[in-house]
Short mmCIF file of C-alpha atoms in Angstrom, two decimals:
data_model
loop_
_atom_site.label_atom_id
_atom_site.label_comp_id
_atom_site.label_asym_id
_atom_site.label_seq_id
_atom_site.Cartn_x
_atom_site.Cartn_y
_atom_site.Cartn_z
CA UNK S 1 -95.83 -71.86 31.17
CA UNK S 2 -94.11 -70.87 27.92
CA UNK S 3 -90.39 -70.27 28.04
CA UNK S 4 -89.02 -66.86 27.02
CA UNK S 5 -87.67 -68.09 23.69
CA UNK S 6 -91.08 -69.33 22.54
CA UNK S 7 -92.73 -66.18 23.84
CA UNK S 8 -90.29 -64.01 21.90
CA UNK S 9 -90.65 -66.08 18.73
CA UNK S 10 -94.44 -65.84 18.86
CA UNK S 11 -94.24 -62.09 19.21
CA UNK S 12 -91.78 -61.84 16.30
CA UNK S 13 -94.28 -63.71 14.15
CA UNK S 14 -97.02 -61.36 15.34
CA UNK S 15 -94.88 -58.37 14.37
CA UNK S 16 -94.33 -59.81 10.89
CA UNK S 17 -98.07 -60.41 10.49
CA UNK S 18 -98.87 -56.84 11.52
CA UNK S 19 -96.22 -55.48 9.15
CA UNK S 20 -97.63 -57.42 6.23
CA UNK S 21 -101.16 -56.17 6.85
CA UNK S 22 -100.24 -52.50 7.37
CA UNK S 23 -97.73 -52.20 4.53
CA UNK S 24 -100.00 -54.11 2.14
CA UNK S 25 -102.87 -51.72 2.89
CA UNK S 26 -100.59 -48.78 2.12
CA UNK S 27 -99.07 -50.28 -1.03
CA UNK S 28 -102.51 -51.08 -2.43
CA UNK S 29 -103.77 -47.51 -2.04
CA UNK S 30 -104.38 -46.16 -5.54
CA UNK S 31 -104.22 -42.39 -5.02
CA UNK S 32 -103.06 -39.51 -7.20
CA UNK S 33 -101.23 -37.67 -4.40
CA UNK S 34 -100.20 -38.35 -0.83
CA UNK S 35 -97.49 -40.95 -1.42
CA UNK S 36 -93.84 -39.99 -1.91
CA UNK S 37 -93.02 -39.29 -5.53
CA UNK S 38 -90.11 -38.44 -7.79
CA UNK S 39 -89.83 -34.65 -8.05
CA UNK S 40 -89.39 -32.81 -11.34
CA UNK S 41 -85.65 -32.56 -10.70
CA UNK S 42 -85.42 -36.36 -10.44
CA UNK S 43 -85.05 -36.50 -6.64
CA UNK S 44 -86.96 -39.28 -4.84
CA UNK S 45 -89.07 -38.42 -1.77
CA UNK S 46 -89.33 -40.58 1.37
CA UNK S 47 -91.55 -40.63 4.45
CA UNK S 48 -92.39 -42.63 7.57
CA UNK S 49 -95.46 -44.87 7.66
CA UNK S 50 -97.46 -45.75 10.79
CA UNK S 51 -100.48 -47.98 11.17
CA UNK S 52 -102.69 -48.69 14.17
CA UNK S 53 -104.37 -52.09 14.28
CA UNK S 54 -106.67 -53.91 16.68
CA UNK S 55 -105.82 -57.49 17.64
CA UNK S 56 -109.09 -59.31 18.12
CA UNK S 57 -108.65 -62.38 20.28
CA UNK S 58 -111.21 -65.19 20.21
CA UNK S 59 -111.35 -68.41 22.18
CA UNK S 60 -111.41 -70.60 19.11
CA UNK S 61 -108.38 -68.99 17.44
CA UNK S 62 -104.81 -69.22 18.60
CA UNK S 63 -103.72 -66.22 16.54
CA UNK S 64 -105.61 -62.94 16.90
CA UNK S 65 -107.42 -61.40 13.96
CA UNK S 66 -105.58 -58.29 12.78
CA UNK S 67 -108.09 -55.52 12.14
CA UNK S 68 -106.29 -52.52 10.55
CA UNK S 69 -107.85 -49.18 11.48
CA UNK S 70 -105.65 -46.20 10.59
CA UNK S 71 -102.68 -45.44 8.34
CA UNK S 72 -100.68 -42.22 8.39
CA UNK S 73 -97.45 -40.87 6.95
CA UNK S 74 -95.43 -37.82 7.86
CA UNK S 75 -92.15 -36.41 9.17
CA UNK S 76 -92.91 -32.73 9.78
CA UNK S 77 -93.82 -30.53 12.77
CA UNK S 78 -95.01 -26.93 12.79
CA UNK S 79 -93.13 -24.14 14.61
CA UNK S 80 -94.40 -23.24 18.07
CA UNK S 81 -95.23 -19.70 16.89
CA UNK S 82 -98.03 -21.05 14.66
CA UNK S 83 -100.08 -21.48 17.85
CA UNK S 84 -100.47 -17.71 18.01
CA UNK S 85 -103.08 -17.86 15.24
CA UNK S 86 -103.98 -21.57 14.84
CA UNK S 87 -107.00 -21.51 17.20
CA UNK S 88 -107.40 -25.27 17.01
CA UNK S 89 -107.53 -25.33 13.22
CA UNK S 90 -104.06 -26.72 12.46
CA UNK S 91 -102.37 -30.04 13.20
CA UNK S 92 -99.01 -29.20 14.75
CA UNK S 93 -97.36 -32.62 15.00
CA UNK S 94 -97.32 -34.35 11.62
CA UNK S 95 -95.14 -37.33 12.49
CA UNK S 96 -96.73 -40.55 11.27
CA UNK S 97 -97.22 -42.32 14.60
CA UNK S 98 -98.86 -39.30 16.22
CA UNK S 99 -101.16 -38.83 13.23
CA UNK S 100 -102.16 -42.51 13.30
CA UNK S 101 -103.18 -42.13 16.95
CA UNK S 102 -105.04 -38.85 16.32
CA UNK S 103 -106.90 -40.52 13.47
CA UNK S 104 -107.74 -43.46 15.74
CA UNK S 105 -109.39 -41.00 18.13
CA UNK S 106 -111.55 -39.70 15.29
CA UNK S 107 -112.43 -43.32 14.43
CA UNK S 108 -113.46 -43.89 18.06
CA UNK S 109 -115.84 -40.92 17.87
CA UNK S 110 -117.32 -42.27 14.66
CA UNK S 111 -117.87 -45.67 16.28
CA UNK S 112 -119.48 -44.03 19.35
CA UNK S 113 -121.82 -42.04 17.11
CA UNK S 114 -122.91 -45.17 15.21
CA UNK S 115 -123.48 -47.15 18.40
CA UNK S 116 -125.43 -44.23 19.92
CA UNK S 117 -127.86 -43.66 17.07
CA UNK S 118 -131.47 -44.20 18.08
CA UNK S 119 -132.56 -47.78 17.39
CA UNK S 120 -129.11 -48.47 15.99
CA UNK S 121 -128.33 -52.08 15.24
CA UNK S 122 -124.68 -51.28 14.52
CA UNK S 123 -122.23 -53.50 16.38
CA UNK S 124 -118.71 -52.15 16.61
CA UNK S 125 -115.82 -54.58 16.27
CA UNK S 126 -113.80 -52.88 19.00
CA UNK S 127 -115.95 -50.77 21.38
CA UNK S 128 -119.14 -51.18 23.41
CA UNK S 129 -121.24 -49.10 25.78
CA UNK S 130 -120.26 -48.99 29.42
CA UNK S 131 -122.63 -51.01 31.61
CA UNK S 132 -122.49 -48.38 34.35
CA UNK S 133 -123.16 -45.35 32.14
CA UNK S 134 -124.81 -45.69 28.73
CA UNK S 135 -123.34 -42.38 27.55
CA UNK S 136 -119.83 -43.73 28.08
CA UNK S 137 -117.89 -46.43 26.25
CA UNK S 138 -115.07 -48.92 26.63
CA UNK S 139 -112.77 -51.01 24.50
CA UNK S 140 -114.03 -54.59 24.27
CA UNK S 141 -112.23 -57.00 26.58
CA UNK S 142 -110.89 -59.15 23.75
CA UNK S 143 -109.13 -56.25 22.01
CA UNK S 144 -105.46 -55.31 22.11
CA UNK S 145 -103.93 -52.44 20.13
CA UNK S 146 -100.65 -52.29 18.22
CA UNK S 147 -98.93 -49.39 16.50
CA UNK S 148 -96.51 -50.17 13.68
CA UNK S 149 -93.94 -47.54 12.62
CA UNK S 150 -91.41 -48.01 9.82
CA UNK S 151 -88.73 -46.03 11.72
CA UNK S 152 -87.87 -46.00 15.43
CA UNK S 153 -89.63 -43.08 17.18
CA UNK S 154 -87.63 -39.86 17.06
CA UNK S 155 -86.01 -38.88 20.34
CA UNK S 156 -84.59 -41.03 23.12
CA UNK S 157 -85.83 -44.40 21.78
CA UNK S 158 -83.66 -44.03 18.67
CA UNK S 159 -80.81 -41.78 19.74
CA UNK S 160 -78.05 -44.45 19.80
CA UNK S 161 -79.24 -45.97 16.53
CA UNK S 162 -79.28 -42.50 14.96
CA UNK S 163 -75.76 -41.75 16.16
CA UNK S 164 -74.41 -44.95 14.58
CA UNK S 165 -75.88 -44.01 11.18
CA UNK S 166 -74.36 -40.51 11.09
CA UNK S 167 -71.23 -39.84 9.10
CA UNK S 168 -70.54 -36.79 11.26
CA UNK S 169 -70.51 -38.07 14.84
CA UNK S 170 -70.22 -34.56 16.29
CA UNK S 171 -73.53 -33.73 18.06
CA UNK S 172 -75.16 -30.35 17.57
CA UNK S 173 -74.58 -28.01 20.48
CA UNK S 174 -77.24 -25.97 22.26
CA UNK S 175 -78.07 -22.68 20.55
CA UNK S 176 -76.73 -19.87 22.73
CA UNK S 177 -77.61 -16.88 20.54
CA UNK S 178 -81.03 -15.87 21.90
CA UNK S 179 -81.82 -13.88 18.76
CA UNK S 180 -81.91 -17.17 16.82
CA UNK S 181 -84.21 -18.89 19.31
CA UNK S 182 -87.97 -18.84 19.58
CA UNK S 183 -89.01 -16.64 22.50
CA UNK S 184 -90.25 -19.02 25.19
CA UNK S 185 -92.36 -18.46 28.28
CA UNK S 186 -90.04 -20.67 30.27
CA UNK S 187 -86.55 -20.60 31.72
CA UNK S 188 -86.17 -24.36 31.30
CA UNK S 189 -83.64 -25.44 28.68
CA UNK S 190 -85.12 -27.06 25.58
CA UNK S 191 -83.17 -29.92 24.01
CA UNK S 192 -83.82 -29.97 20.30
CA UNK S 193 -84.01 -33.18 18.26
CA UNK S 194 -80.40 -34.09 17.51
CA UNK S 195 -78.81 -31.50 19.79
CA UNK S 196 -76.42 -33.06 22.30
CA UNK S 197 -77.18 -36.62 21.28
CA UNK S 198 -74.42 -37.65 23.64
CA UNK S 199 -76.99 -37.00 26.43
CA UNK S 200 -79.34 -39.96 26.93
CA UNK S 201 -82.66 -40.41 28.72
CA UNK S 202 -83.87 -36.83 28.30
CA UNK S 203 -86.93 -35.16 26.79
CA UNK S 204 -86.36 -33.74 23.32
CA UNK S 205 -88.35 -31.72 20.82
CA UNK S 206 -89.08 -32.92 17.31
CA UNK S 207 -85.96 -33.00 15.10
CA UNK S 208 -85.30 -30.28 12.58
CA UNK S 209 -82.39 -28.43 11.07
CA UNK S 210 -80.33 -26.65 13.71
CA UNK S 211 -81.09 -23.30 12.08
CA UNK S 212 -84.87 -23.90 11.81
CA UNK S 213 -87.56 -22.10 13.83
CA UNK S 214 -88.11 -24.10 17.01
CA UNK S 215 -91.03 -26.43 17.57
CA UNK S 216 -91.81 -27.35 21.16
CA UNK S 217 -93.64 -30.48 20.05
CA UNK S 218 -92.07 -33.29 22.02
CA UNK S 219 -90.36 -36.21 20.31
CA UNK S 220 -92.42 -39.29 19.47
CA UNK S 221 -90.36 -41.21 22.04
CA UNK S 222 -91.48 -38.85 24.78
CA UNK S 223 -95.12 -38.76 23.67
CA UNK S 224 -95.36 -42.55 23.42
CA UNK S 225 -93.63 -42.87 26.78
CA UNK S 226 -96.23 -40.61 28.41
CA UNK S 227 -99.08 -42.53 26.77
CA UNK S 228 -98.12 -45.55 28.90
CA UNK S 229 -99.68 -43.52 31.72
CA UNK S 230 -102.39 -41.33 30.19
CA UNK S 231 -103.41 -43.68 27.37
CA UNK S 232 -104.01 -42.83 23.71
CA UNK S 233 -107.38 -41.13 24.06
CA UNK S 234 -107.14 -37.35 23.80
CA UNK S 235 -108.67 -34.63 25.99
CA UNK S 236 -111.99 -35.02 24.16
CA UNK S 237 -112.33 -38.78 23.68
CA UNK S 238 -111.13 -39.45 27.23
CA UNK S 239 -114.44 -38.01 28.45
CA UNK S 240 -116.25 -40.81 26.60
CA UNK S 241 -113.76 -43.53 27.58
CA UNK S 242 -113.08 -42.82 31.28
CA UNK S 243 -111.45 -46.23 31.73
CA UNK S 244 -108.75 -45.26 29.25
CA UNK S 245 -107.42 -46.97 26.13
CA UNK S 246 -103.79 -48.07 25.94
CA UNK S 247 -101.36 -49.35 23.34
CA UNK S 248 -100.22 -52.90 23.98
CA UNK S 249 -97.53 -53.15 21.29
CA UNK S 250 -95.16 -50.85 19.45
CA UNK S 251 -94.02 -52.67 16.29
CA UNK S 252 -90.70 -51.58 14.76
CA UNK S 253 -88.25 -52.91 12.13
CA UNK S 254 -85.85 -55.26 13.93
CA UNK S 255 -82.73 -53.90 12.25
CA UNK S 256 -83.46 -50.27 13.12
CA UNK S 257 -83.72 -50.14 16.89
CA UNK S 258 -81.41 -50.94 19.77
CA UNK S 259 -82.73 -52.69 22.85
CA UNK S 260 -80.78 -50.41 25.17
CA UNK S 261 -82.49 -47.38 23.64
CA UNK S 262 -85.93 -48.94 24.04
CA UNK S 263 -85.33 -50.09 27.63
CA UNK S 264 -83.90 -46.76 28.69
CA UNK S 265 -86.59 -44.70 27.00
CA UNK S 266 -89.72 -46.56 28.05
CA UNK S 267 -88.66 -48.51 31.13
CA UNK S 268 -85.73 -47.09 33.09
CA UNK S 269 -86.61 -43.41 32.85
CA UNK S 270 -90.37 -43.90 33.21
CA UNK S 271 -92.21 -47.13 34.08
CA UNK S 272 -89.62 -48.25 36.64
CA UNK S 273 -89.99 -44.90 38.40
CA UNK S 274 -93.78 -45.32 38.53
CA UNK S 275 -93.88 -48.78 40.08
CA UNK S 276 -97.04 -49.11 42.10
CA UNK S 277 -98.97 -46.65 39.91
CA UNK S 278 -102.09 -48.63 38.93
CA UNK S 279 -102.57 -46.55 35.75
CA UNK S 280 -99.24 -47.48 34.17
CA UNK S 281 -99.50 -49.80 31.16
CA UNK S 282 -95.99 -50.72 29.93
CA UNK S 283 -95.55 -50.82 26.18
CA UNK S 284 -94.25 -54.05 24.63
CA UNK S 285 -91.85 -53.32 21.75
CA UNK S 286 -91.62 -56.10 19.16
CA UNK S 287 -89.60 -56.23 15.95
CA UNK S 288 -90.55 -57.32 12.46
CA UNK S 289 -88.12 -58.54 9.80
CA UNK S 290 -90.24 -58.91 6.66
CA UNK S 291 -90.61 -55.47 5.09
CA UNK S 292 -92.00 -54.41 1.72
CA UNK S 293 -92.43 -50.71 2.46
CA UNK S 294 -90.86 -48.81 -0.49
CA UNK S 295 -90.25 -45.32 0.96
CA UNK S 296 -87.91 -45.79 3.90
CA UNK S 297 -85.77 -43.02 5.32
CA UNK S 298 -82.52 -43.12 3.32
CA UNK S 299 -79.00 -43.45 4.62
CA UNK S 300 -76.86 -40.39 5.29
CA UNK S 301 -75.74 -38.33 2.25
CA UNK S 302 -78.57 -39.69 0.10
CA UNK S 303 -80.06 -37.17 -2.37
CA UNK S 304 -83.57 -38.33 -1.35
CA UNK S 305 -85.70 -35.71 0.42
CA UNK S 306 -88.57 -35.96 2.94
CA UNK S 307 -92.08 -35.59 1.57
CA UNK S 308 -93.94 -32.41 2.55
CA UNK S 309 -97.27 -34.27 2.57
CA UNK S 310 -98.98 -36.43 5.17
CA UNK S 311 -101.49 -39.14 4.31
CA UNK S 312 -104.44 -39.93 6.60
CA UNK S 313 -106.39 -43.10 5.86
CA UNK S 314 -109.19 -44.67 7.90
CA UNK S 315 -109.16 -48.21 6.56
CA UNK S 316 -112.65 -49.49 7.51
CA UNK S 317 -114.40 -46.48 5.93
CA UNK S 318 -111.82 -46.04 3.13
CA UNK S 319 -111.57 -42.33 4.07
CA UNK S 320 -108.47 -40.47 2.81
CA UNK S 321 -107.20 -36.96 3.51
CA UNK S 322 -103.88 -35.38 2.50
CA UNK S 323 -102.26 -32.73 4.71
CA UNK S 324 -99.58 -30.13 4.06
CA UNK S 325 -98.37 -27.67 6.71
CA UNK S 326 -100.97 -28.91 9.20
CA UNK S 327 -104.03 -28.31 6.98
CA UNK S 328 -105.65 -29.93 3.95
CA UNK S 329 -103.26 -29.93 1.02
CA UNK S 330 -103.70 -26.63 -0.84
CA UNK S 331 -105.41 -24.81 2.07
CA UNK S 332 -102.33 -23.35 3.79
CA UNK S 333 -102.18 -19.57 4.19
CA UNK S 334 -99.01 -18.13 5.71
CA UNK S 335 -99.47 -16.70 9.22
CA UNK S 336 -103.22 -17.30 9.18
CA UNK S 337 -105.54 -20.08 10.30
CA UNK S 338 -107.19 -21.89 7.40
CA UNK S 339 -110.81 -21.50 6.42
CA UNK S 340 -113.10 -24.15 7.89
CA UNK S 341 -113.12 -26.18 4.67
CA UNK S 342 -109.32 -26.32 4.84
CA UNK S 343 -109.19 -27.88 8.30
CA UNK S 344 -108.14 -31.50 8.76
CA UNK S 345 -110.57 -33.90 10.41
CA UNK S 346 -107.95 -34.47 13.15
CA UNK S 347 -107.42 -30.82 14.14
CA UNK S 348 -108.85 -30.00 17.56
CA UNK S 349 -111.75 -27.96 16.18
CA UNK S 350 -113.00 -30.75 13.94
CA UNK S 351 -112.51 -33.43 16.59
CA UNK S 352 -114.59 -31.37 19.04
CA UNK S 353 -117.24 -30.78 16.38
CA UNK S 354 -117.44 -34.55 15.82
CA UNK S 355 -117.66 -35.24 19.57
CA UNK S 356 -120.06 -32.45 20.58
CA UNK S 357 -123.32 -34.43 20.11
CA UNK S 358 -121.90 -37.17 22.37
CA UNK S 359 -120.64 -34.89 25.15
CA UNK S 360 -122.53 -33.55 28.13
CA UNK S 361 -120.23 -30.61 28.80
CA UNK S 362 -120.89 -26.89 29.19
CA UNK S 363 -117.50 -25.19 29.09
CA UNK S 364 -116.53 -22.07 27.17
CA UNK S 365 -113.12 -22.93 25.75
CA UNK S 366 -111.06 -25.89 24.62
CA UNK S 367 -108.49 -25.18 27.35
CA UNK S 368 -111.24 -25.44 29.97
CA UNK S 369 -112.51 -28.66 28.38
CA UNK S 370 -109.06 -30.22 28.80
CA UNK S 371 -109.34 -29.60 32.54
CA UNK S 372 -112.67 -31.44 32.90
CA UNK S 373 -111.01 -34.87 33.09
CA UNK S 374 -109.15 -34.17 36.32
CA UNK S 375 -107.66 -37.66 36.60
CA UNK S 376 -106.13 -37.39 33.13
CA UNK S 377 -104.71 -33.98 34.02
CA UNK S 378 -103.18 -35.37 37.21
CA UNK S 379 -101.57 -38.23 35.29
CA UNK S 380 -100.19 -35.84 32.65
CA UNK S 381 -98.55 -33.76 35.37
CA UNK S 382 -97.15 -36.84 37.12
CA UNK S 383 -95.83 -38.22 33.82
CA UNK S 384 -94.16 -34.97 32.80
CA UNK S 385 -92.58 -34.57 36.22
CA UNK S 386 -91.26 -38.13 35.99
CA UNK S 387 -89.70 -37.49 32.58
CA UNK S 388 -88.39 -34.08 33.81
CA UNK S 389 -87.39 -31.05 31.66
CA UNK S 390 -90.75 -31.19 29.81
CA UNK S 391 -91.39 -27.74 28.34
CA UNK S 392 -95.04 -27.39 27.33
CA UNK S 393 -96.11 -25.95 24.00
CA UNK S 394 -98.03 -22.69 23.96
CA UNK S 395 -101.82 -23.02 24.24
CA UNK S 396 -103.84 -23.48 21.08
CA UNK S 397 -107.19 -22.38 22.46
CA UNK S 398 -110.56 -21.64 20.85
CA UNK S 399 -114.15 -20.94 21.93
CA UNK S 400 -116.60 -23.83 22.18
CA UNK S 401 -119.84 -21.92 22.82
#
C-alpha cells in the first residue's frame, strides 16, 4: 500500500499535468473574439477558465491519458427575473465551471448520436452502450473525469480565501429594504455571494454587486457539492445514462484555496451527513502549481475588469461558440427571449433538440421531463435538504410537443 505522502505527490503531479493540457489548449486557440482583451480605454479584462478532461486508464500505462473535452470561460449570471421570458432559450449561469459541465453534457449527446447511427462503426473514447438496454449508455469503466478551474469555486469553498484577499474586511449585510430586492416566491432568506461572509457552511447565490438585481443561481461551491450526489448529467442526459456520471477530481491552483474551506464545503456539511448513501461520490480536490494561464482574476483595487463574454469550446470537434448575456454574442434582446438562431447550444431548448431523437419520452413540457427520472429528483431533494436554506430558482419551462 502507498503511503499518504506518495499518494499526495502523485496527485499533485496529476494536477500539474491536467493544468498544462487545459491551459495549453486555451492559449493555442486562435480566435478573433471570446478571450479577454484590452478595452479601448486601456483597461485589461480578466475571466475564469474551466476545462473538463477524461482520464483514460490502461493496464500498460502507469499514468492515465489526459483526453481534454470541454473548455469554458465566464464569471456572469443572469438575474432571476429573466426566467419570466427565457422559455429555455437562455443560459442563466455563465460561470466557467458550470458551462464546462453543460458543454460536456452536449458532448455526451453527440457521442450517443454517433454510437447510435445505423451500421455505425464509430467507437467513442469514453462511452459505450449499456449491455442491459441498447438505448441507454454508460461511461467506460476505465474513465475518470476531472474538472480544472483557475479560481476556487465561488461560495463556501472559497469564502475564507476570499476574505483574506479583501482590503475591506467588513462583510456585506443582508438587504433589508424589500423594494431593492427581487420579489421571491419564498419566505426563506437568501444569502447573496459575499453577504455575511463571516457565516460559513451555508448555501449562497452567485456573487454580484450588493446593489445588483438578484440572481437565485446557487454558487459553484453549492452546485458542485450537490453533484457529488446527483452526478453531472442533467435532467435530459440522465435519462440516457441512468447509472449516473460523476466527477472524480476538482483541480484548483494550490495557492488559491484553503483546505479548511474545501473540507467544510464538500465533506463536513454534505458527504459526512450522507454516510451510508450508496449514491454519494465524494469529490477529490487536488492542487496544481504550474500555471501559464494569462487572464487570472486580479487582486483587490486592480483596474482590470471582468469580461462580459463566455467562451465555449468542444476540443475533439474544435467547435467554438461565444456567449454574451446568456445567448450567442450579438443576439441579446432586452426583456425578450432570443430568436432560435441566437440560442446557445447549451441552453435547455437546444440540448433537448439534440437529445430528442435518442429519447423515448412523451411529455408535454420541460418541467414534466425533469420529473421523469424519479431517482434523480429524489436525490436532488435529499441533497438540497442536507445543504439546507436552498432557495430554488423560478421555473424556466417550455413546451416539448
